[in-house]
Amino acid sequence: MTHTFITGVTAGLGAALTRQLCAPSHQVSGVGRRADRLQALAATHPEFLGLTADVADSAAMGDAVTRAEAAHGPIDVAILNAGLYQPVDGKRVDSDVFRRHMEVNYMGVVHALDAIIPAMVARRHGHIVIVASVAGWSGLPKSAAYGPTKAALISLAESLWFDLTPTGIKIQVVCPGFIETEATAQNDFDMPGLMTADDAASAMIAGMASSAFEVAFPKSFTRTMRLLKFLPYSLYFALMRRRTGF
Ligand SMILES: NC(=O)c1ccc[n+]([C@@H]2O[C@H](COP(=O)([O-])OP(=O)(O)OC[C@H]3O[C@@H](n4cnc5c(N)ncnc54)[C@H](OP(=O)(O)O)[C@@H]3O)[C@@H](O)[C@H]2O)c1
């Protein structure tokens, strides 16, 4: 029996991952703040345990991990997916908005790691999957609050690789392109390569089964974004401005 712990299961990618992973041989415990949505998932998936918690609250995350392990046993796989995205205009920097992005997207992952890693190290077994974004590869329009949190997560995962792989823990970072969710519904621009949450979850589950450290999808879009990252800034800014209009 595999136990997968997932944050951010009440919508979008996390909900799709939960629906696809729940199976008689696969128990899932999932965190979110919307209790009604956690209850709805539990009603349709008997293998699912819903845990109401705010990932930005370290004590609440510690408690969620304790409850998950009490119900389903040791966590084999942790998918740290909960995230906040609010497009911003950098001409008006609201530090509360920037701080909240860091507290949820970055510290939310750190709080889960704090609660999960010691037992995985003791067991010399575990798989940690950190959901970042292609927005962490280079600065994108409207992403001044969100992008830096994802760049920080990529750097965090890279550093943890050195510490955790010798202990038998597998760590991966996931960099999706655009996925059709509540988060991207706020975007008023064309989103190339937009995927459904179900297709994104399938791509992510396939990537998690691989030995790759980084899982990026959809390939057509992420290959282009990766190339853009290596251009001189003058060319990068000009191409990005022409493509997005910002
Ligand atoms: N959509 C995209 O195009 C895209 C692209 C690249 C990367 N990503 C990343 O993929 C992940 C999932 O994104 P999504 O598009 O599926 O987002 P979404 O539809 O907006 O769903 C976000 C999920 O995170 C949870 N969440 C947000 N703040 C939370 C908090 N403080 N405490 C606990 N849970 C919280 C939400 O649950 P509650 O509101 O119930 O708490 C919800 O389940 C995020 O990390 C996002 O940055 C998304």
mmCIF file of C-alpha atoms and ligand atoms in Angstrom:
data_model
loop_
_atom_site.group_PDB
_atom_site.id
_atom_site.type_symbol
_atom_site.label_atom_id
_atom_site.label_comp_id
_atom_site.label_asym_id
_atom_site.label_seq_id
_atom_site.Cartn_x
_atom_site.Cartn_y
_atom_site.Cartn_z
ATOM 1 C CA MET A 1 0.000 0.000 0.000
ATOM 2 C CA THR A 2 1.404 3.398 -1.005
ATOM 3 C CA HIS A 3 0.580 6.544 0.989
ATOM 4 C CA THR A 4 0.805 9.807 -0.956
ATOM 5 C CA PHE A 5 0.446 13.127 0.878
ATOM 6 C CA ILE A 6 -0.563 16.041 -1.369
ATOM 7 C CA THR A 7 -1.022 19.727 -0.574
ATOM 8 C CA GLY A 8 -3.524 21.825 -2.512
ATOM 9 C CA VAL A 9 -6.025 19.082 -3.383
ATOM 10 C CA THR A 10 -9.238 21.129 -3.431
ATOM 11 C CA ALA A 11 -8.803 22.464 -6.978
ATOM 12 C CA GLY A 12 -6.824 22.330 -10.205
ATOM 13 C CA LEU A 13 -3.740 20.140 -10.488
ATOM 14 C CA GLY A 14 -3.906 18.812 -6.899
ATOM 15 C CA ALA A 15 -7.528 17.682 -7.280
ATOM 16 C CA ALA A 16 -6.712 15.969 -10.602
ATOM 17 C CA LEU A 17 -3.682 14.230 -9.045
ATOM 18 C CA THR A 18 -5.860 13.027 -6.161
ATOM 19 C CA ARG A 19 -8.542 11.637 -8.484
ATOM 20 C CA GLN A 20 -5.933 9.814 -10.584
ATOM 21 C CA LEU A 21 -3.855 8.434 -7.694
ATOM 22 C CA CYS A 22 -6.634 7.163 -5.395
ATOM 23 C CA ALA A 23 -6.926 3.397 -5.841
ATOM 24 C CA PRO A 24 -7.460 0.350 -3.592
ATOM 25 C CA SER A 25 -3.650 -0.026 -3.375
ATOM 26 C CA HIS A 26 -2.987 3.703 -3.045
ATOM 27 C CA GLN A 27 -4.087 5.879 -0.131
ATOM 28 C CA VAL A 28 -3.987 9.648 -0.474
ATOM 29 C CA SER A 29 -4.070 12.266 2.260
ATOM 30 C CA GLY A 30 -4.662 15.773 1.042
ATOM 31 C CA VAL A 31 -4.448 19.292 2.425
ATOM 32 C CA GLY A 32 -6.537 22.340 1.545
ATOM 33 C CA ARG A 33 -8.480 25.070 3.320
ATOM 34 C CA ARG A 34 -11.903 24.437 1.725
ATOM 35 C CA ALA A 35 -13.434 21.718 3.919
ATOM 36 C CA ASP A 36 -16.485 21.225 1.671
ATOM 37 C CA ARG A 37 -14.236 20.257 -1.249
ATOM 38 C CA LEU A 38 -12.186 17.883 0.925
ATOM 39 C CA GLN A 39 -15.447 16.229 2.018
ATOM 40 C CA ALA A 40 -16.602 15.916 -1.603
ATOM 41 C CA LEU A 41 -13.347 14.149 -2.545
ATOM 42 C CA ALA A 42 -13.659 11.790 0.444
ATOM 43 C CA ALA A 43 -17.260 11.003 -0.521
ATOM 44 C CA THR A 44 -16.232 9.764 -3.968
ATOM 45 C CA HIS A 45 -12.815 8.299 -3.088
ATOM 46 C CA PRO A 46 -12.754 5.993 -0.017
ATOM 47 C CA GLU A 47 -8.930 5.947 -0.107
ATOM 48 C CA PHE A 48 -8.822 9.721 0.490
ATOM 49 C CA LEU A 49 -8.332 11.511 3.811
ATOM 50 C CA GLY A 50 -8.990 15.261 3.782
ATOM 51 C CA LEU A 51 -6.948 17.513 6.080
ATOM 52 C CA THR A 52 -8.014 21.112 6.579
ATOM 53 C CA ALA A 53 -4.917 23.274 7.014
ATOM 54 C CA ASP A 54 -3.249 26.428 5.773
ATOM 55 C CA VAL A 55 0.213 25.505 4.461
ATOM 56 C CA ALA A 56 1.505 28.906 5.615
ATOM 57 C CA ASP A 57 0.859 27.836 9.240
ATOM 58 C CA SER A 58 3.755 25.596 10.335
ATOM 59 C CA ALA A 59 1.930 24.153 13.375
ATOM 60 C CA ALA A 60 -1.130 23.325 11.264
ATOM 61 C CA MET A 61 1.087 21.589 8.688
ATOM 62 C CA GLY A 62 2.849 19.577 11.383
ATOM 63 C CA ASP A 63 -0.545 18.526 12.718
ATOM 64 C CA ALA A 64 -1.780 17.600 9.214
ATOM 65 C CA VAL A 65 1.254 15.331 8.667
ATOM 66 C CA THR A 66 0.709 13.687 12.084
ATOM 67 C CA ARG A 67 -2.978 13.064 11.287
ATOM 68 C CA ALA A 68 -2.124 11.721 7.814
ATOM 69 C CA GLU A 69 0.435 9.233 9.203
ATOM 70 C CA ALA A 70 -1.883 8.184 12.043
ATOM 71 C CA ALA A 71 -4.591 7.322 9.516
ATOM 72 C CA HIS A 72 -2.621 5.929 6.559
ATOM 73 C CA GLY A 73 0.814 5.069 7.984
ATOM 74 C CA PRO A 74 4.202 6.507 6.941
ATOM 75 C CA ILE A 75 4.177 8.881 3.986
ATOM 76 C CA ASP A 76 5.849 7.290 0.957
ATOM 77 C CA VAL A 77 5.343 10.172 -1.467
ATOM 78 C CA ALA A 78 4.864 13.878 -0.656
ATOM 79 C CA ILE A 79 3.611 16.118 -3.463
ATOM 80 C CA LEU A 80 3.984 19.726 -2.335
ATOM 81 C CA ASN A 81 1.643 21.436 -4.756
ATOM 82 C CA ALA A 82 -0.409 24.089 -2.898
ATOM 83 C CA GLY A 83 0.145 27.457 -4.491
ATOM 84 C CA LEU A 84 -1.115 30.990 -4.819
ATOM 85 C CA TYR A 85 -0.962 33.007 -8.029
ATOM 86 C CA GLN A 86 -2.026 36.596 -8.276
ATOM 87 C CA PRO A 87 -0.975 38.565 -11.348
ATOM 88 C CA VAL A 88 0.542 41.907 -10.358
ATOM 89 C CA ASP A 89 1.533 45.152 -12.024
ATOM 90 C CA GLY A 90 5.034 46.010 -10.841
ATOM 91 C CA LYS A 91 4.275 49.709 -11.028
ATOM 92 C CA ARG A 92 2.377 49.195 -7.747
ATOM 93 C CA VAL A 93 4.205 46.824 -5.411
ATOM 94 C CA ASP A 94 1.986 45.765 -2.482
ATOM 95 C CA SER A 95 4.350 44.111 -0.004
ATOM 96 C CA ASP A 96 1.465 42.193 1.641
ATOM 97 C CA VAL A 97 0.722 40.458 -1.661
ATOM 98 C CA PHE A 98 4.394 39.600 -2.221
ATOM 99 C CA ARG A 99 4.788 38.347 1.379
ATOM 100 C CA ARG A 100 1.688 36.138 1.138
ATOM 101 C CA HIS A 101 3.039 34.514 -2.052
ATOM 102 C CA MET A 102 6.293 33.689 -0.249
ATOM 103 C CA GLU A 103 4.455 32.422 2.858
ATOM 104 C CA VAL A 104 2.171 30.107 0.871
ATOM 105 C CA ASN A 105 4.294 29.029 -2.111
ATOM 106 C CA TYR A 106 7.743 28.844 -0.502
ATOM 107 C CA MET A 107 7.276 28.583 3.282
ATOM 108 C CA GLY A 108 4.255 26.302 2.714
ATOM 109 C CA VAL A 109 6.642 23.797 1.127
ATOM 110 C CA VAL A 110 9.274 24.336 3.838
ATOM 111 C CA HIS A 111 6.673 23.692 6.570
ATOM 112 C CA ALA A 112 5.726 20.382 4.945
ATOM 113 C CA LEU A 113 9.390 19.384 4.525
ATOM 114 C CA ASP A 114 10.044 20.210 8.186
ATOM 115 C CA ALA A 115 7.304 17.775 9.209
ATOM 116 C CA ILE A 116 8.012 15.037 6.650
ATOM 117 C CA ILE A 117 11.779 14.726 6.113
ATOM 118 C CA PRO A 118 12.977 13.436 9.541
ATOM 119 C CA ALA A 119 10.826 10.287 9.387
ATOM 120 C CA MET A 120 11.774 9.668 5.736
ATOM 121 C CA VAL A 121 15.485 9.997 6.623
ATOM 122 C CA ALA A 122 15.023 7.598 9.559
ATOM 123 C CA ARG A 123 13.346 5.083 7.248
ATOM 124 C CA ARG A 124 15.839 5.781 4.422
ATOM 125 C CA HIS A 125 12.828 5.792 2.113
ATOM 126 C CA GLY A 126 10.625 8.442 0.552
ATOM 127 C CA HIS A 127 9.844 10.513 -2.524
ATOM 128 C CA ILE A 128 9.417 14.289 -2.390
ATOM 129 C CA VAL A 129 7.927 16.199 -5.317
ATOM 130 C CA ILE A 130 8.009 19.994 -5.250
ATOM 131 C CA VAL A 131 5.687 21.775 -7.681
ATOM 132 C CA ALA A 132 7.437 24.872 -9.042
ATOM 133 C CA SER A 133 6.746 26.368 -12.493
ATOM 134 C CA VAL A 134 8.396 27.518 -15.706
ATOM 135 C CA ALA A 135 7.746 30.956 -14.157
ATOM 136 C CA GLY A 136 10.712 30.113 -11.913
ATOM 137 C CA TRP A 137 13.066 29.839 -14.900
ATOM 138 C CA SER A 138 12.943 33.493 -16.027
ATOM 139 C CA GLY A 139 11.054 36.650 -15.130
ATOM 140 C CA LEU A 140 7.655 36.793 -16.876
ATOM 141 C CA PRO A 141 5.154 39.637 -17.265
ATOM 142 C CA LYS A 142 2.686 39.977 -14.324
ATOM 143 C CA SER A 143 4.704 37.449 -12.290
ATOM 144 C CA ALA A 144 6.756 39.680 -9.994
ATOM 145 C CA ALA A 145 5.029 38.293 -6.868
ATOM 146 C CA TYR A 146 4.687 34.670 -8.043
ATOM 147 C CA GLY A 147 7.807 33.992 -10.160
ATOM 148 C CA PRO A 148 10.406 34.544 -7.405
ATOM 149 C CA THR A 149 8.643 32.009 -5.164
ATOM 150 C CA LYS A 150 8.972 29.396 -7.905
ATOM 151 C CA ALA A 151 12.631 30.277 -8.587
ATOM 152 C CA ALA A 152 13.224 29.825 -4.850
ATOM 153 C CA LEU A 153 11.539 26.408 -4.903
ATOM 154 C CA ILE A 154 13.739 25.238 -7.791
ATOM 155 C CA SER A 155 16.851 26.336 -5.892
ATOM 156 C CA LEU A 156 15.521 24.670 -2.720
ATOM 157 C CA ALA A 157 14.952 21.368 -4.538
ATOM 158 C CA GLU A 158 18.431 21.515 -6.136
ATOM 159 C CA SER A 159 20.082 22.040 -2.743
ATOM 160 C CA LEU A 160 18.012 19.336 -1.049
ATOM 161 C CA TRP A 161 19.038 16.875 -3.776
ATOM 162 C CA PHE A 162 22.581 16.887 -2.336
ATOM 163 C CA ASP A 163 21.374 16.265 1.225
ATOM 164 C CA LEU A 164 18.593 13.781 0.577
ATOM 165 C CA THR A 165 19.688 11.480 -2.237
ATOM 166 C CA PRO A 166 22.444 9.831 -0.099
ATOM 167 C CA THR A 167 19.727 8.945 2.444
ATOM 168 C CA GLY A 168 17.659 7.061 -0.133
ATOM 169 C CA ILE A 169 15.074 9.821 -0.598
ATOM 170 C CA LYS A 170 14.132 10.693 -4.180
ATOM 171 C CA ILE A 171 13.495 14.391 -4.784
ATOM 172 C CA GLN A 172 12.051 15.960 -7.933
ATOM 173 C CA VAL A 173 10.975 19.425 -9.004
ATOM 174 C CA VAL A 174 8.008 19.847 -11.348
ATOM 175 C CA CYS A 175 7.854 22.791 -13.763
ATOM 176 C CA PRO A 176 4.520 22.886 -15.570
ATOM 177 C CA GLY A 177 3.597 25.344 -18.299
ATOM 178 C CA PHE A 178 0.053 26.732 -18.356
ATOM 179 C CA ILE A 179 -2.712 24.565 -16.856
ATOM 180 C CA GLU A 180 -6.415 25.410 -17.066
ATOM 181 C CA THR A 181 -7.297 26.026 -13.379
ATOM 182 C CA GLU A 182 -8.776 28.652 -11.042
ATOM 183 C CA ALA A 183 -5.301 30.239 -10.926
ATOM 184 C CA THR A 184 -4.934 30.801 -14.674
ATOM 185 C CA ALA A 185 -8.603 31.807 -15.085
ATOM 186 C CA GLN A 186 -7.384 35.225 -13.899
ATOM 187 C CA ASN A 187 -5.069 35.606 -16.919
ATOM 188 C CA ASP A 188 -6.258 37.957 -19.634
ATOM 189 C CA PHE A 189 -3.598 36.898 -22.154
ATOM 190 C CA ASP A 190 -3.099 34.019 -24.564
ATOM 191 C CA MET A 191 -1.560 30.987 -22.787
ATOM 192 C CA PRO A 192 0.438 28.851 -25.259
ATOM 193 C CA GLY A 193 0.297 25.103 -24.688
ATOM 194 C CA LEU A 194 -2.560 25.397 -22.153
ATOM 195 C CA MET A 195 -3.290 21.914 -20.733
ATOM 196 C CA THR A 196 -6.262 20.533 -18.841
ATOM 197 C CA ALA A 197 -5.606 19.712 -15.189
ATOM 198 C CA ASP A 198 -6.200 16.022 -15.941
ATOM 199 C CA ASP A 199 -3.617 15.977 -18.752
ATOM 200 C CA ALA A 200 -1.155 17.861 -16.527
ATOM 201 C CA ALA A 201 -1.703 15.356 -13.696
ATOM 202 C CA SER A 202 -1.093 12.429 -16.093
ATOM 203 C CA ALA A 203 2.124 14.051 -17.367
ATOM 204 C CA MET A 204 3.239 14.675 -13.809
ATOM 205 C CA ILE A 205 2.524 11.115 -12.643
ATOM 206 C CA ALA A 206 4.499 9.775 -15.636
ATOM 207 C CA GLY A 207 7.384 12.117 -14.783
ATOM 208 C CA MET A 208 7.313 11.042 -11.131
ATOM 209 C CA ALA A 209 7.900 7.447 -12.237
ATOM 210 C CA SER A 210 11.059 8.516 -14.102
ATOM 211 C CA SER A 211 14.530 9.084 -12.689
ATOM 212 C CA ALA A 212 14.604 12.710 -13.952
ATOM 213 C CA PHE A 213 15.216 15.363 -11.292
ATOM 214 C CA GLU A 214 13.169 17.934 -13.203
ATOM 215 C CA VAL A 215 9.770 17.127 -14.700
ATOM 216 C CA ALA A 216 8.644 19.809 -17.182
ATOM 217 C CA PHE A 217 5.566 19.749 -19.441
ATOM 218 C CA PRO A 218 4.094 20.247 -21.997
ATOM 219 C CA LYS A 219 7.294 19.570 -23.919
ATOM 220 C CA SER A 220 6.535 21.869 -26.879
ATOM 221 C CA PHE A 221 6.173 24.896 -24.578
ATOM 222 C CA THR A 222 8.832 24.064 -21.995
ATOM 223 C CA ARG A 223 11.491 23.425 -24.693
ATOM 224 C CA THR A 224 10.902 26.943 -26.057
ATOM 225 C CA MET A 225 10.945 28.493 -22.575
ATOM 226 C CA ARG A 226 14.197 26.711 -21.767
ATOM 227 C CA LEU A 227 15.839 28.067 -24.927
ATOM 228 C CA LEU A 228 14.619 31.616 -24.177
ATOM 229 C CA LYS A 229 16.270 31.404 -20.757
ATOM 230 C CA PHE A 230 19.707 31.145 -22.379
ATOM 231 C CA LEU A 231 19.317 34.160 -24.691
ATOM 232 C CA PRO A 232 21.004 37.494 -23.936
ATOM 233 C CA TYR A 233 18.601 39.685 -21.921
ATOM 234 C CA SER A 234 18.171 42.215 -24.761
ATOM 235 C CA LEU A 235 16.861 39.452 -27.043
ATOM 236 C CA TYR A 236 14.870 37.737 -24.280
ATOM 237 C CA PHE A 237 13.014 40.923 -23.318
ATOM 238 C CA ALA A 238 12.333 41.866 -26.964
ATOM 239 C CA LEU A 239 10.989 38.407 -27.886
ATOM 240 C CA MET A 240 8.893 38.113 -24.723
ATOM 241 C CA ARG A 241 7.434 41.603 -25.217
ATOM 242 C CA ARG A 242 6.550 40.829 -28.830
ATOM 243 C CA ARG A 243 4.936 37.484 -27.872
ATOM 244 C CA THR A 244 2.936 38.717 -24.851
ATOM 245 C CA GLY A 245 2.347 42.371 -25.695
ATOM 246 C CA PHE A 246 3.514 43.501 -22.228
HETATM 247 N N1 LIG B 1 -2.101 26.547 -13.347
HETATM 248 C C1 LIG B 1 -0.932 26.710 -13.930
HETATM 249 O O1 LIG B 1 -0.836 27.132 -15.103
HETATM 250 C C2 LIG B 1 0.334 26.371 -13.210
HETATM 251 C C3 LIG B 1 1.527 26.409 -13.929
HETATM 252 C C4 LIG B 1 2.716 26.111 -13.279
HETATM 253 C C5 LIG B 1 2.700 25.757 -11.955
HETATM 254 N N2 LIG B 1 1.537 25.722 -11.277
HETATM 255 C C6 LIG B 1 1.581 25.367 -9.868
HETATM 256 O O2 LIG B 1 0.808 24.207 -9.665
HETATM 257 C C7 LIG B 1 0.270 24.229 -8.352
HETATM 258 C C8 LIG B 1 -1.240 24.044 -8.441
HETATM 259 O O3 LIG B 1 -1.743 25.123 -9.190
HETATM 260 P P1 LIG B 1 -3.250 25.176 -9.695
HETATM 261 O O4 LIG B 1 -3.232 25.952 -10.950
HETATM 262 O O5 LIG B 1 -3.863 23.827 -9.636
HETATM 263 O O6 LIG B 1 -3.866 26.128 -8.571
HETATM 264 P P2 LIG B 1 -5.388 26.358 -8.107
HETATM 265 O O7 LIG B 1 -6.351 25.751 -9.048
HETATM 266 O O8 LIG B 1 -5.494 27.805 -7.785
HETATM 267 O O9 LIG B 1 -5.430 25.506 -6.755
HETATM 268 C C9 LIG B 1 -4.580 25.845 -5.708
HETATM 269 C C10 LIG B 1 -4.663 24.791 -4.636
HETATM 270 O O10 LIG B 1 -3.754 25.170 -3.579
HETATM 271 C C11 LIG B 1 -4.499 25.273 -2.377
HETATM 272 N N3 LIG B 1 -3.995 26.352 -1.550
HETATM 273 C C12 LIG B 1 -3.776 27.649 -1.904
HETATM 274 N N4 LIG B 1 -3.367 28.353 -0.838
HETATM 275 C C13 LIG B 1 -3.329 27.471 0.201
HETATM 276 C C14 LIG B 1 -2.993 27.597 1.570
HETATM 277 N N5 LIG B 1 -2.603 28.762 2.079
HETATM 278 N N6 LIG B 1 -3.059 26.504 2.359
HETATM 279 C C15 LIG B 1 -3.464 25.310 1.849
HETATM 280 N N7 LIG B 1 -3.793 25.136 0.564
HETATM 281 C C16 LIG B 1 -3.731 26.213 -0.244
HETATM 282 C C17 LIG B 1 -5.939 25.540 -2.804
HETATM 283 O O11 LIG B 1 -6.798 25.056 -1.791
HETATM 284 P P3 LIG B 1 -7.676 25.963 -0.785
HETATM 285 O O12 LIG B 1 -8.010 27.227 -1.500
HETATM 286 O O13 LIG B 1 -8.846 25.092 -0.497
HETATM 287 O O14 LIG B 1 -6.813 26.141 0.385
HETATM 288 C C18 LIG B 1 -6.042 24.682 -4.040
HETATM 289 O O15 LIG B 1 -6.316 23.353 -3.696
HETATM 290 C C19 LIG B 1 0.680 25.564 -7.729
HETATM 291 O O16 LIG B 1 1.831 25.407 -6.957
HETATM 292 C C20 LIG B 1 0.977 26.402 -8.951
HETATM 293 O O17 LIG B 1 1.878 27.451 -8.653
HETATM 294 C C21 LIG B 1 0.345 26.013 -11.861
#
